[in-house]
GROMACS .gro file of C-alpha atoms in nm:
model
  430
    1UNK     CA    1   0.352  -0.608  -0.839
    2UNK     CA    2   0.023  -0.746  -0.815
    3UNK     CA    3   0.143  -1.039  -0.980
    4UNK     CA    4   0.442  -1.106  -0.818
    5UNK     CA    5   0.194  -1.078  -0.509
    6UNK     CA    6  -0.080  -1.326  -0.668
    7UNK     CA    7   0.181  -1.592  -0.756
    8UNK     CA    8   0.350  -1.586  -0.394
    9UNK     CA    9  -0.005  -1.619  -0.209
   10UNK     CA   10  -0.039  -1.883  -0.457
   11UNK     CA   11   0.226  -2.062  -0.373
   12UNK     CA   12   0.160  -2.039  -0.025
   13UNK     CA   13  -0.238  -2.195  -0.024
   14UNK     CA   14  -0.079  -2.479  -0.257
   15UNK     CA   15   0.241  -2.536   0.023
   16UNK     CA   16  -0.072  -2.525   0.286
   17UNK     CA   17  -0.290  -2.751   0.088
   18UNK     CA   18  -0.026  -3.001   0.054
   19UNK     CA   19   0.039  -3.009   0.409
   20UNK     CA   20  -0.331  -3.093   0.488
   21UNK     CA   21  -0.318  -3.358   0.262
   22UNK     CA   22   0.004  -3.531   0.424
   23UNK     CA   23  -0.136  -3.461   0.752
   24UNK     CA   24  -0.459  -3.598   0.672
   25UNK     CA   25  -0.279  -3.932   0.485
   26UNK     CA   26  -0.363  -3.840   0.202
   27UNK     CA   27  -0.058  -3.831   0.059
   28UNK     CA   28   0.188  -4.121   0.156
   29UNK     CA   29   0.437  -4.093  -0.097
   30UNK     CA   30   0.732  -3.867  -0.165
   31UNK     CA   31   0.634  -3.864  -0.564
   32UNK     CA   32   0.293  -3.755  -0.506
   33UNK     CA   33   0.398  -3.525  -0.250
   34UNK     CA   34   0.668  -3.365  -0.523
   35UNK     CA   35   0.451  -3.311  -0.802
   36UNK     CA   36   0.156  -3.151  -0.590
   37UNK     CA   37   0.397  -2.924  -0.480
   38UNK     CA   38   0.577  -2.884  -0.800
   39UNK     CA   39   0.304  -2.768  -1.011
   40UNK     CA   40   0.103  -2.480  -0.981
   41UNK     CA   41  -0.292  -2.618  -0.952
   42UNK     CA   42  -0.400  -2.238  -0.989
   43UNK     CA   43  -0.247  -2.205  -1.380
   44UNK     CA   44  -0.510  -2.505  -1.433
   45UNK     CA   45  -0.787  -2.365  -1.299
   46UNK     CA   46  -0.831  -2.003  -1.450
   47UNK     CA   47  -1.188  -2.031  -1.401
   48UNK     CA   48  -1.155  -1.996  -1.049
   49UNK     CA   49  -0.962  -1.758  -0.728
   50UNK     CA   50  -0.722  -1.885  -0.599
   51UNK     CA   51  -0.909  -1.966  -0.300
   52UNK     CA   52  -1.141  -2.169  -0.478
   53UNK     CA   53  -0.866  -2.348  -0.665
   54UNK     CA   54  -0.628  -2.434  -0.341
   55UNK     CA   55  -0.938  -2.565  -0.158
   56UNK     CA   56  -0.847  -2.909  -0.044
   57UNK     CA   57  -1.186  -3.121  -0.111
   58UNK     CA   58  -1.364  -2.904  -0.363
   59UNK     CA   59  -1.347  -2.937  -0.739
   60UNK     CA   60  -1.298  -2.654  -1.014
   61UNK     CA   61  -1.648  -2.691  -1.232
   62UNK     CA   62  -1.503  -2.576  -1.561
   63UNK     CA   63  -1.775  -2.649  -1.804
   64UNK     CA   64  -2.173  -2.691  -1.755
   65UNK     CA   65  -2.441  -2.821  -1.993
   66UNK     CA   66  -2.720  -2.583  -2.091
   67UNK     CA   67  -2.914  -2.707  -1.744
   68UNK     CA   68  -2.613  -2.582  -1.531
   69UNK     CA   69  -2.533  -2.921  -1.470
   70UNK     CA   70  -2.136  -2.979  -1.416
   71UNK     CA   71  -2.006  -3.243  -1.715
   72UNK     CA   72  -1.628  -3.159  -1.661
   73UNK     CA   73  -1.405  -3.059  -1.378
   74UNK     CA   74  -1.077  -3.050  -1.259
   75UNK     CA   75  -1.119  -3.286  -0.907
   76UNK     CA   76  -1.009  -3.145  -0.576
   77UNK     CA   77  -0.677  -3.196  -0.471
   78UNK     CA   78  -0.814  -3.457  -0.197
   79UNK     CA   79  -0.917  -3.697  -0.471
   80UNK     CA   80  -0.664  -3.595  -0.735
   81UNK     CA   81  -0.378  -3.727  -0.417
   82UNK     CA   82  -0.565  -4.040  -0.270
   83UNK     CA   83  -0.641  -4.163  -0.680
   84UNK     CA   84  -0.218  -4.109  -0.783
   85UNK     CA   85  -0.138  -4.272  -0.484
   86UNK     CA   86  -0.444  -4.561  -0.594
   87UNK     CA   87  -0.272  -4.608  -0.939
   88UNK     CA   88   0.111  -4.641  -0.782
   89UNK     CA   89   0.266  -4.476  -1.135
   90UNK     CA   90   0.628  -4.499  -1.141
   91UNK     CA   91   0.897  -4.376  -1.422
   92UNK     CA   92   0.909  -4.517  -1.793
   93UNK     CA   93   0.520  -4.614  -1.733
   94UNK     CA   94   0.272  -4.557  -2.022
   95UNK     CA   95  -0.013  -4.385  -1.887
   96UNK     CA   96  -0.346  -4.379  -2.031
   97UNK     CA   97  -0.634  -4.115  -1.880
   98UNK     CA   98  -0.992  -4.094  -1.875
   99UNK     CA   99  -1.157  -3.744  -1.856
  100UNK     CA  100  -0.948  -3.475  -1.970
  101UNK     CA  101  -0.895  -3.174  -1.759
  102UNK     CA  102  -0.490  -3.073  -1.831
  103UNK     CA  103  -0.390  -3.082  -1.438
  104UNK     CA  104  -0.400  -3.489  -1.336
  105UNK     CA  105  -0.216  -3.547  -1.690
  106UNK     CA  106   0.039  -3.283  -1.569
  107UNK     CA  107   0.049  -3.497  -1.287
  108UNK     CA  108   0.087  -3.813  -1.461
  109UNK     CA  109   0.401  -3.680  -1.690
  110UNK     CA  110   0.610  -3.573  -1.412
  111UNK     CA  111   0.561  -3.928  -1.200
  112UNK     CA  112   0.622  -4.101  -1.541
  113UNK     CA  113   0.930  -3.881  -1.635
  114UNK     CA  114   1.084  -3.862  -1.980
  115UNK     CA  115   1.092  -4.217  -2.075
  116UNK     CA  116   0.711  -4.270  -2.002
  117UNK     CA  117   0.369  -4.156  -2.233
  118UNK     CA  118   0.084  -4.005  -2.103
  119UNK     CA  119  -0.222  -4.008  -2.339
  120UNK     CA  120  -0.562  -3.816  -2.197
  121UNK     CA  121  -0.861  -3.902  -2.362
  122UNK     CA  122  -1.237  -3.706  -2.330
  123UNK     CA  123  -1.540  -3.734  -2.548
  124UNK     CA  124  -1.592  -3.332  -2.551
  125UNK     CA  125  -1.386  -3.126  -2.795
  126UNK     CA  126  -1.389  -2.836  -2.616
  127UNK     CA  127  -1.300  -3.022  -2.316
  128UNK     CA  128  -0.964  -3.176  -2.453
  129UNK     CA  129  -0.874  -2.832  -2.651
  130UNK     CA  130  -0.913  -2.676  -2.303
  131UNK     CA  131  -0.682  -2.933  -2.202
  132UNK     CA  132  -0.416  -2.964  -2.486
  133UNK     CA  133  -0.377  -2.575  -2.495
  134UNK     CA  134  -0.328  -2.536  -2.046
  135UNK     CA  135  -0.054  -2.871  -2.075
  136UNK     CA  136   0.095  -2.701  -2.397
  137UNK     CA  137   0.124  -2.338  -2.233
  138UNK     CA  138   0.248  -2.473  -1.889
  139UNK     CA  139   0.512  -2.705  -2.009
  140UNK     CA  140   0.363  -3.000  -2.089
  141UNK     CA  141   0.320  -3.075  -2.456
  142UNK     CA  142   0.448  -3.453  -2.495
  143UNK     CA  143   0.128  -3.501  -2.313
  144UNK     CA  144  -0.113  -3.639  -2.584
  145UNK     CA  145  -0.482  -3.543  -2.574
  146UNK     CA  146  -0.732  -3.720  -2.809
  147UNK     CA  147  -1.101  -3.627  -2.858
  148UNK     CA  148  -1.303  -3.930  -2.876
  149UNK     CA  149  -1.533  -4.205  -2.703
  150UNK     CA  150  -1.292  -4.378  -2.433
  151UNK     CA  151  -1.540  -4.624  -2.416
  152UNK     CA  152  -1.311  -4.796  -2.635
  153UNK     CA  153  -1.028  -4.704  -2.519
  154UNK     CA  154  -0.742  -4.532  -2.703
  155UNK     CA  155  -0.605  -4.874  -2.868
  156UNK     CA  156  -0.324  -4.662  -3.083
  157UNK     CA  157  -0.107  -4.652  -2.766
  158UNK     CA  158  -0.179  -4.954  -2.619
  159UNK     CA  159  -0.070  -5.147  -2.407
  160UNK     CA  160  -0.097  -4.927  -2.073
  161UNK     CA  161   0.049  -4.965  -1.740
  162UNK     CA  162  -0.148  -4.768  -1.587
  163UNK     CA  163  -0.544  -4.637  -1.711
  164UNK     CA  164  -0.686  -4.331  -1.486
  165UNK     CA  165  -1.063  -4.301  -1.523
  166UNK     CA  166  -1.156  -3.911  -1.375
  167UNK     CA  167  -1.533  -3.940  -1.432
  168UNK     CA  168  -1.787  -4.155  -1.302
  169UNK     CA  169  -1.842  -4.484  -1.460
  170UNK     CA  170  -2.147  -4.736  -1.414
  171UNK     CA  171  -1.987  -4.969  -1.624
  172UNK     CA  172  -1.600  -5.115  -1.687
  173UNK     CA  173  -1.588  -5.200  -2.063
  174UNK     CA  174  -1.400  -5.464  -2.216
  175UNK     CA  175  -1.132  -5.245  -2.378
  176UNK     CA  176  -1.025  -5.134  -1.996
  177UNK     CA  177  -0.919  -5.466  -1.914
  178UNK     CA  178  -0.754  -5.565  -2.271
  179UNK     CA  179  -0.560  -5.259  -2.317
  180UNK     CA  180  -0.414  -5.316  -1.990
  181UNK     CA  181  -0.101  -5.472  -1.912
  182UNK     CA  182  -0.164  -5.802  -1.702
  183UNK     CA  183  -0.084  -5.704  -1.336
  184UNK     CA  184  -0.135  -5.360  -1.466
  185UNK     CA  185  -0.372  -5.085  -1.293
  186UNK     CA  186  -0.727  -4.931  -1.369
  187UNK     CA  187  -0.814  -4.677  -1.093
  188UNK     CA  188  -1.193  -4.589  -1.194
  189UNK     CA  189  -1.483  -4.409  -0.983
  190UNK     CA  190  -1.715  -4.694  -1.021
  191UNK     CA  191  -2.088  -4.623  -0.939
  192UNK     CA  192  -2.219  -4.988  -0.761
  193UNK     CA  193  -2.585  -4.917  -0.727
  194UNK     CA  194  -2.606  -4.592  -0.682
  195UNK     CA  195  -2.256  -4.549  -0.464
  196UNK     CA  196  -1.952  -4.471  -0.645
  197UNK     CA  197  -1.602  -4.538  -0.513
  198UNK     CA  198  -1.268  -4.528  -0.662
  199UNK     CA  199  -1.130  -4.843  -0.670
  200UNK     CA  200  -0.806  -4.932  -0.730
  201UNK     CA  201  -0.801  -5.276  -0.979
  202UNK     CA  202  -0.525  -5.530  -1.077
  203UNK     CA  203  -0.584  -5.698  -1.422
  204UNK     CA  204  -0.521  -6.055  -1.361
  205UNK     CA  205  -0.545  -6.240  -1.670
  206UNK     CA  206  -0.921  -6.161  -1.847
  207UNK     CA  207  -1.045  -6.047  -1.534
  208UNK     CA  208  -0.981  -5.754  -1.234
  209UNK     CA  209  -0.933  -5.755  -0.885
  210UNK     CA  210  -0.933  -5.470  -0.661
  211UNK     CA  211  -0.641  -5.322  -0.404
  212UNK     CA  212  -0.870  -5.042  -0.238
  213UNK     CA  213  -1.145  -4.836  -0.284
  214UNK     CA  214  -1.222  -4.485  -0.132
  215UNK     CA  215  -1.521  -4.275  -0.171
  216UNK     CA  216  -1.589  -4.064  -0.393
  217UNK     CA  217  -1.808  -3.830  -0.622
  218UNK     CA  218  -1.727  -3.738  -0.995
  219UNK     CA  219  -1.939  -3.600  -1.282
  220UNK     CA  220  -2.107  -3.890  -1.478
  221UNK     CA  221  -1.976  -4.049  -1.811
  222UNK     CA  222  -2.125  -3.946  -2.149
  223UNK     CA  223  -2.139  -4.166  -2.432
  224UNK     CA  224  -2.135  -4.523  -2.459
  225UNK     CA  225  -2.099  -4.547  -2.114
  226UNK     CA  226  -2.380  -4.315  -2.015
  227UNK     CA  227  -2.622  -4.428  -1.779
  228UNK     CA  228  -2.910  -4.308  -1.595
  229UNK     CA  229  -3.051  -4.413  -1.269
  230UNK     CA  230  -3.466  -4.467  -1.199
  231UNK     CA  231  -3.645  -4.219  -1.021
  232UNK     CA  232  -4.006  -4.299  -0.810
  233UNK     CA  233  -4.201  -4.083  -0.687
  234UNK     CA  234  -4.399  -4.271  -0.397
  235UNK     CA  235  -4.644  -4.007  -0.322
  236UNK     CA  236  -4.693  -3.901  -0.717
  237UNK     CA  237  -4.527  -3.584  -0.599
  238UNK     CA  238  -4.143  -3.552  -0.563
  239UNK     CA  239  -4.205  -3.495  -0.223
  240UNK     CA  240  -4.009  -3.809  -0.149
  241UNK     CA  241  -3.832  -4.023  -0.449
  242UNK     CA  242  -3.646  -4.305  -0.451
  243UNK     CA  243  -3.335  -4.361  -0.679
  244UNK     CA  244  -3.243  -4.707  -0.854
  245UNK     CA  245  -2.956  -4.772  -1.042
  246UNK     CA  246  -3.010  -5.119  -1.179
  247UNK     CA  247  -3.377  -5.117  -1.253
  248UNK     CA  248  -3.744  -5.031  -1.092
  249UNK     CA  249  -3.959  -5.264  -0.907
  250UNK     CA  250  -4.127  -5.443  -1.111
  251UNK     CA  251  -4.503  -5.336  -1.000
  252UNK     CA  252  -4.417  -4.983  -0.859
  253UNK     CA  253  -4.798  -4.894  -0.790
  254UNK     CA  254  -4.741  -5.139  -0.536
  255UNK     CA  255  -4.584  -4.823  -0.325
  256UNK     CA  256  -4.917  -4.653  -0.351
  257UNK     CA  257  -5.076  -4.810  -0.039
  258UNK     CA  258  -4.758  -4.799   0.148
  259UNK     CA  259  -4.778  -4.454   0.218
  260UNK     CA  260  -5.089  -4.469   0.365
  261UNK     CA  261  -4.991  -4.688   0.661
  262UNK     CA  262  -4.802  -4.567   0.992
  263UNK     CA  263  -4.459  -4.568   0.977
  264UNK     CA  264  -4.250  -4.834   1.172
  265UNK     CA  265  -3.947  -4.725   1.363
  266UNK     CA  266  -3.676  -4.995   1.477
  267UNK     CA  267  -3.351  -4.883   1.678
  268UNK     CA  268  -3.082  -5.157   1.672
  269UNK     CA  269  -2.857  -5.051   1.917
  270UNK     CA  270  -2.559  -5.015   1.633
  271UNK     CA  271  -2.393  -4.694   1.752
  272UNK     CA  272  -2.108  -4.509   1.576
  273UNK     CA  273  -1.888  -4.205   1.680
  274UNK     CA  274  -1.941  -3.893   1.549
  275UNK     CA  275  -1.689  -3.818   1.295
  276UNK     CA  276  -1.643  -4.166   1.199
  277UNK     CA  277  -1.705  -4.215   0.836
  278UNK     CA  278  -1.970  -4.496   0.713
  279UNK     CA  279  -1.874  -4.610   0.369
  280UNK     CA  280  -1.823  -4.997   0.449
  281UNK     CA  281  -2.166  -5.002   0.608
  282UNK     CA  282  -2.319  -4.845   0.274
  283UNK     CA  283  -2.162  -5.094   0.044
  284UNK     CA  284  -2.310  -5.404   0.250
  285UNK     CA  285  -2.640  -5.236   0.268
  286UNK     CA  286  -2.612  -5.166  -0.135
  287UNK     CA  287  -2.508  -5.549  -0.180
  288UNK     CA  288  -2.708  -5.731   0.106
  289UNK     CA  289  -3.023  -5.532  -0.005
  290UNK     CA  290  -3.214  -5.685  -0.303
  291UNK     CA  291  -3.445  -5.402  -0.359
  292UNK     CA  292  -3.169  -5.124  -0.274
  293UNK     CA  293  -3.200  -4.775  -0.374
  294UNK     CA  294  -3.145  -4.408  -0.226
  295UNK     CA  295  -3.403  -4.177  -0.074
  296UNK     CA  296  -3.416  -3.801  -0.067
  297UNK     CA  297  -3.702  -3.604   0.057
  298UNK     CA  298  -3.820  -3.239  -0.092
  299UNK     CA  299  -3.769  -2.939   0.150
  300UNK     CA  300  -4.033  -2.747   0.020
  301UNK     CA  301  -4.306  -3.037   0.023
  302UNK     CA  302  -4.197  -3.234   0.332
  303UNK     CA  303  -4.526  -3.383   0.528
  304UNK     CA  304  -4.290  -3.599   0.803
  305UNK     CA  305  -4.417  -3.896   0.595
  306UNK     CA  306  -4.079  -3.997   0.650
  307UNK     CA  307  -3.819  -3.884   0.911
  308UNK     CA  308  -3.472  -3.924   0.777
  309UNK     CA  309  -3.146  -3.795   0.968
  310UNK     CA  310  -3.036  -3.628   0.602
  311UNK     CA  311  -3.324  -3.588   0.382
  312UNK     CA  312  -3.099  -3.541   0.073
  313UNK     CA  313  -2.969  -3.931   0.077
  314UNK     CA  314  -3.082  -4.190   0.286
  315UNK     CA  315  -3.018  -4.563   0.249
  316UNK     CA  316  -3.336  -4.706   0.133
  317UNK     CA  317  -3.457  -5.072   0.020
  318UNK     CA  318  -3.792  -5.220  -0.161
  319UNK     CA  319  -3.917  -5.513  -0.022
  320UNK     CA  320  -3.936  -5.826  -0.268
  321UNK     CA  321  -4.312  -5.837  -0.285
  322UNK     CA  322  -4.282  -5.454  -0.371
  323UNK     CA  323  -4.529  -5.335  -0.111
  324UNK     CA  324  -4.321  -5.220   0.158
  325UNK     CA  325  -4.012  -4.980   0.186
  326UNK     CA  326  -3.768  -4.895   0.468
  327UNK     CA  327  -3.497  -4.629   0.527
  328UNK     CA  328  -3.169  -4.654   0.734
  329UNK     CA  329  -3.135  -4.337   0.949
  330UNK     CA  330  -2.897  -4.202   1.275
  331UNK     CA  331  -3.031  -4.001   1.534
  332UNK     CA  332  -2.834  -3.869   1.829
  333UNK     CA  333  -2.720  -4.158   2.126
  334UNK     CA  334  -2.770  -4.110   2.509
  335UNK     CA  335  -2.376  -4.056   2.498
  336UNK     CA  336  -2.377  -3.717   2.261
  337UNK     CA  337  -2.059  -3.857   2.069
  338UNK     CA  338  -2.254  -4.155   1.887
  339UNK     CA  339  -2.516  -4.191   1.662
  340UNK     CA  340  -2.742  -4.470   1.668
  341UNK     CA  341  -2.875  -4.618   1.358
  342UNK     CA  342  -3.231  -4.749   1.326
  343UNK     CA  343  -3.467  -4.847   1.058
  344UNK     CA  344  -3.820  -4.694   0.948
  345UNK     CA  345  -4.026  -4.882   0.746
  346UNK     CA  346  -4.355  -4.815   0.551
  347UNK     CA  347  -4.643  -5.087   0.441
  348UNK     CA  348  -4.871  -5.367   0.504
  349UNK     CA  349  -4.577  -5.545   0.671
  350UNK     CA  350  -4.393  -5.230   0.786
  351UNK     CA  351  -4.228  -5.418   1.104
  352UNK     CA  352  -4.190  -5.708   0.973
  353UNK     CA  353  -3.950  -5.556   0.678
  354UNK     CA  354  -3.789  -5.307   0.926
  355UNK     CA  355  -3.690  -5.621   1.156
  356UNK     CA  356  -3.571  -5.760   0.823
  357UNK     CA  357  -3.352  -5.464   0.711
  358UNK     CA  358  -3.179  -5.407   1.071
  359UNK     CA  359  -3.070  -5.773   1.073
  360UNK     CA  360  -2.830  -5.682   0.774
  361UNK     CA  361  -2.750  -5.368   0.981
  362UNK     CA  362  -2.667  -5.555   1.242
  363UNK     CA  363  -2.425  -5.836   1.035
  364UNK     CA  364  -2.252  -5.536   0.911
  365UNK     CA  365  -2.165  -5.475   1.279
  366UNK     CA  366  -2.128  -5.823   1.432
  367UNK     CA  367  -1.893  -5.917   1.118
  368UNK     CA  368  -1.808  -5.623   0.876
  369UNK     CA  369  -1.731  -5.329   1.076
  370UNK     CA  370  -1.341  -5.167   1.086
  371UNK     CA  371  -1.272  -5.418   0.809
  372UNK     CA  372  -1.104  -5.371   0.494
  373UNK     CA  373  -1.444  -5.353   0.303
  374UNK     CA  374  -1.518  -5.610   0.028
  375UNK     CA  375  -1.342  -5.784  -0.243
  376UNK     CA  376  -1.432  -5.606  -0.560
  377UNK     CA  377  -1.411  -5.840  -0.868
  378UNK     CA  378  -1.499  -5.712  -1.230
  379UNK     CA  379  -1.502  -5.993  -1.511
  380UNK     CA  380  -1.632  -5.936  -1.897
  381UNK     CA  381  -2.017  -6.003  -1.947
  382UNK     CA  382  -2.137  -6.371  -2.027
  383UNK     CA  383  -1.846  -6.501  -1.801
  384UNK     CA  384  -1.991  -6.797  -1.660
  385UNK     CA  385  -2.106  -6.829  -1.304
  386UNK     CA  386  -1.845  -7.126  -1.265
  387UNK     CA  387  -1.535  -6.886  -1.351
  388UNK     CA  388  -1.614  -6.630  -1.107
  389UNK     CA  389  -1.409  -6.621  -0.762
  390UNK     CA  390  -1.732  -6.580  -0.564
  391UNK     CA  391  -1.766  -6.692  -0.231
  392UNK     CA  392  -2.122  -6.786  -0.041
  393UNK     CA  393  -2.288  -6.428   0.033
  394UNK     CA  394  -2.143  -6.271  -0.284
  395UNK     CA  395  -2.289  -5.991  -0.480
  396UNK     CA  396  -2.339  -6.007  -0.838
  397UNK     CA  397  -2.422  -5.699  -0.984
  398UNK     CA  398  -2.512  -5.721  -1.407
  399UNK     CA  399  -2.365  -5.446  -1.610
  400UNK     CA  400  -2.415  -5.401  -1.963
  401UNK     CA  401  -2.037  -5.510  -2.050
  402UNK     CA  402  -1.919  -5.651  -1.716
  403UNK     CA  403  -2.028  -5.866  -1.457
  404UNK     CA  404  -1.908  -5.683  -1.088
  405UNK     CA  405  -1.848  -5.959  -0.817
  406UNK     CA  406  -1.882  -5.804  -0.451
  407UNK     CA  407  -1.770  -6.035  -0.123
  408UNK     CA  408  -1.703  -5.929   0.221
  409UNK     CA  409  -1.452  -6.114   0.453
  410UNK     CA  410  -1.540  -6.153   0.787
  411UNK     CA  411  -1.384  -5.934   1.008
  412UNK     CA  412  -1.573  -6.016   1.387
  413UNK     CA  413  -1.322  -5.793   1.561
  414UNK     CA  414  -1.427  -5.478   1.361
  415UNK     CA  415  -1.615  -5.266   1.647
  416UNK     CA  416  -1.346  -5.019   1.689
  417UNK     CA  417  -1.395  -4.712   1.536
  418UNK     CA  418  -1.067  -4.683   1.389
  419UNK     CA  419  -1.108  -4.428   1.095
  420UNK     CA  420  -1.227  -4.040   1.111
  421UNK     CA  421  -1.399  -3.811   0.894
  422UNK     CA  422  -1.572  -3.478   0.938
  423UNK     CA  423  -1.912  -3.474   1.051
  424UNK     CA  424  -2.037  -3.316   0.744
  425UNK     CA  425  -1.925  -3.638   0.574
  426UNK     CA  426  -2.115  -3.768   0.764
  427UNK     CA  427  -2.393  -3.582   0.721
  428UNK     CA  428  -2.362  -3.651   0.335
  429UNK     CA  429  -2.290  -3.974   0.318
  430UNK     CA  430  -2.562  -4.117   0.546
   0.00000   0.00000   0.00000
């Protein structure tokens, strides 16, 4: 009886979960929409209640390293709908996936149907025998699960339509683009200086070009692929640190005597509406930036050197000369449903840089703001600057096996606030 009971609640908090999701545009198509509904997310997911499972923007942890750090999940339903509907999969596709967790390949074989493949790939054994043994018991076992480094790929059932990448990747190696049909589709959480979005990507020819890109968070890529971000601790404590993903400055010490000047604070007048979320306005900051990195601040050891509006991620930049930082942060506007952003800054030249940094603030606003984001272009590395489609303004960002080409149209009618999240994306994202 209990059962019987379980299974019918269960049913009901996936129905309900679903719903969001359409509500919330989420979902947009009737094929996502049917296999969301179809299969149980809970049989998946026996590490968690059924509460925990049917909770729309949470993910299932379902293994941790020996520091209790999270290196595989099963995403929550939120990303798992906005990345299907990303990577467009239709019938008689062959499907390849990165990051094994059973449920998304589950996914993938009903929207490819009978005459399409599905191969799920993960680095961790006891990740994909997790996997293979949930797809076989639930009805899934043409799904094929191999245990290796997809760093190369699977190329054994290449060519793909379609490649899936459910962990976060710094990098997009060669064997992504080559094992992909031309106008085929890699939907990847790509981590661009310390921000990670999924972005949908069209091969065309030896290169990608992207569709869309949402945000995004996803446990990091082992292997190959691995890659760790630079910490700084400006203070020599970890009272505040700074985060960079492609590289410290080259004289940190320079820092030293930055914190031991008064801190600058700049208000630009740039208001947004509480609720609205902020991700094109971190991407130009990440690419407009040269020295851009993240700042969080420690709780426990917080002087008020610095004032951020969220002291666990803050927009943060170097200055070239490496003697001078600055922060973006909100604070509340006269009119209580806005936040006004502002800059402080630290060092010899602490206004000077602040002025600096809220100019780029205020492009974003003048010309970026409500658009569609940038163009996100991802070629092999070595490809020459003359064969990349990059106009003036363009981004370049050097990966290891890739070269990541970021531009941003002009869009001079983009005040309107035309997009909503919850404040406490807000709150996180900032």
């Amino acid at each position: 009886m209990a059962d019987q009971s379980d299974a019918t609640r269960a049913d009901l908090l996936r129905e309900n979960v679903v719903e969001k999701l359409v509500a919330r545009g989420e979902i947009v198509s009737d094929e996502v929409e049917r296999v969301m509904r179809g299969i149980p997310r809970h049989l998946f997911t026996p590490e968690a209640s059924l509460d925990d499972a049917y909770s729309a923007y949470n993910a299932v942890v379902t293994k941790r390293n020996a520091s209790g750090v999270a290196v595989s999940s099963v995403s929550a339903p939120q990303v798992q709908a906005f990345m299907l509907e990303q990577a467009d999969v239709r019938p008689g596709m062959r499907v390849l996936e990165v990051g094994s967790g059973g449920l998304n390949a589950a996914y993938l074989a009903e929207l490819v149907g009978d005459r399409g493949e599905v191969t799920s790939v993960d680095i961790d054994a006891e990740v994909t025998d997790r996997a293979a043994r949930l797809l076989k018991e639930y009805g899934y076992p043409q799904v094929r699960v191999v245990t290796g480094d997809a760093h190369g790929g699977v190329p054994d059932h290449a060519p793909y339509d379609r490649i899936i990448v459910t962990v976060g990747a710094w990098d997009i190696p060669v064997a992504w683009i080559t094992q992909l049909v031309d106008r085929g589709r890699l939907v990847v959480p790509l981590r661009m200086r310390g921000l990670m979005r999924s972005v949908a990507f069209q091969r065309v020819g030896d290169h990608l070009v992207s569709t869309s890109a949402r945000i995004c968070g996803f446990v990091p890529m082992q292997g190959i692929g691995a890659h760790e971000s630079q910490v700084l601790l400006i203070t020599g404590t970890d009272e505040v640190t700074l985060r960079f993903d492609d590289g410290l400055p080259t004289e940190p010490s320079l820092l030293d005597n930055a914190v031991r000047t008064p801190r600058a604070e700049l208000w630009t007048g740039v208001t947004i509406r509480r609720g609205v979320p902020v991700d094109t306005l971190q991407l130009f900051m990440a690419t407009a930036l040269p020295g851009f990195c993240t700042m969080s601040v420690n709780p426990d050891l917080d002087s008020g050197l610095v004032a951020p509006y969220n002291r666990r991620f803050s927009l943060a930049s170097v200055s070239e000369d490496g003697r001078n930082f600055a922060y973006l942060t909100p604070r509340p506007a006269a009119d209580a449903a806005f936040f006004e952003y502002g800059v402080h800054a630290l060092g010899p030249e602490a206004e000077a840089f602040a002025e600096r940094v809220a100019g780029f603030l205020i492009t974003w606003d003048r010309k970026h703001r409500g658009g569609p984001g940038p163009r996100i272009a991802v070629y092999p590395a070595g490809t020459p600057d003359t064969r990349l489609s990059h106009p003036p303004g363009s981004r370049v960002l050097e990966k290891a096996h890739s070269r990541v080409v970021l531009s941003w149209p002009e869009h001079p009618a983009g005040r309107g606030d035309s997009e909503y999240a919850s404040e406490k994306e807000i709150d996180r994202h900032v």
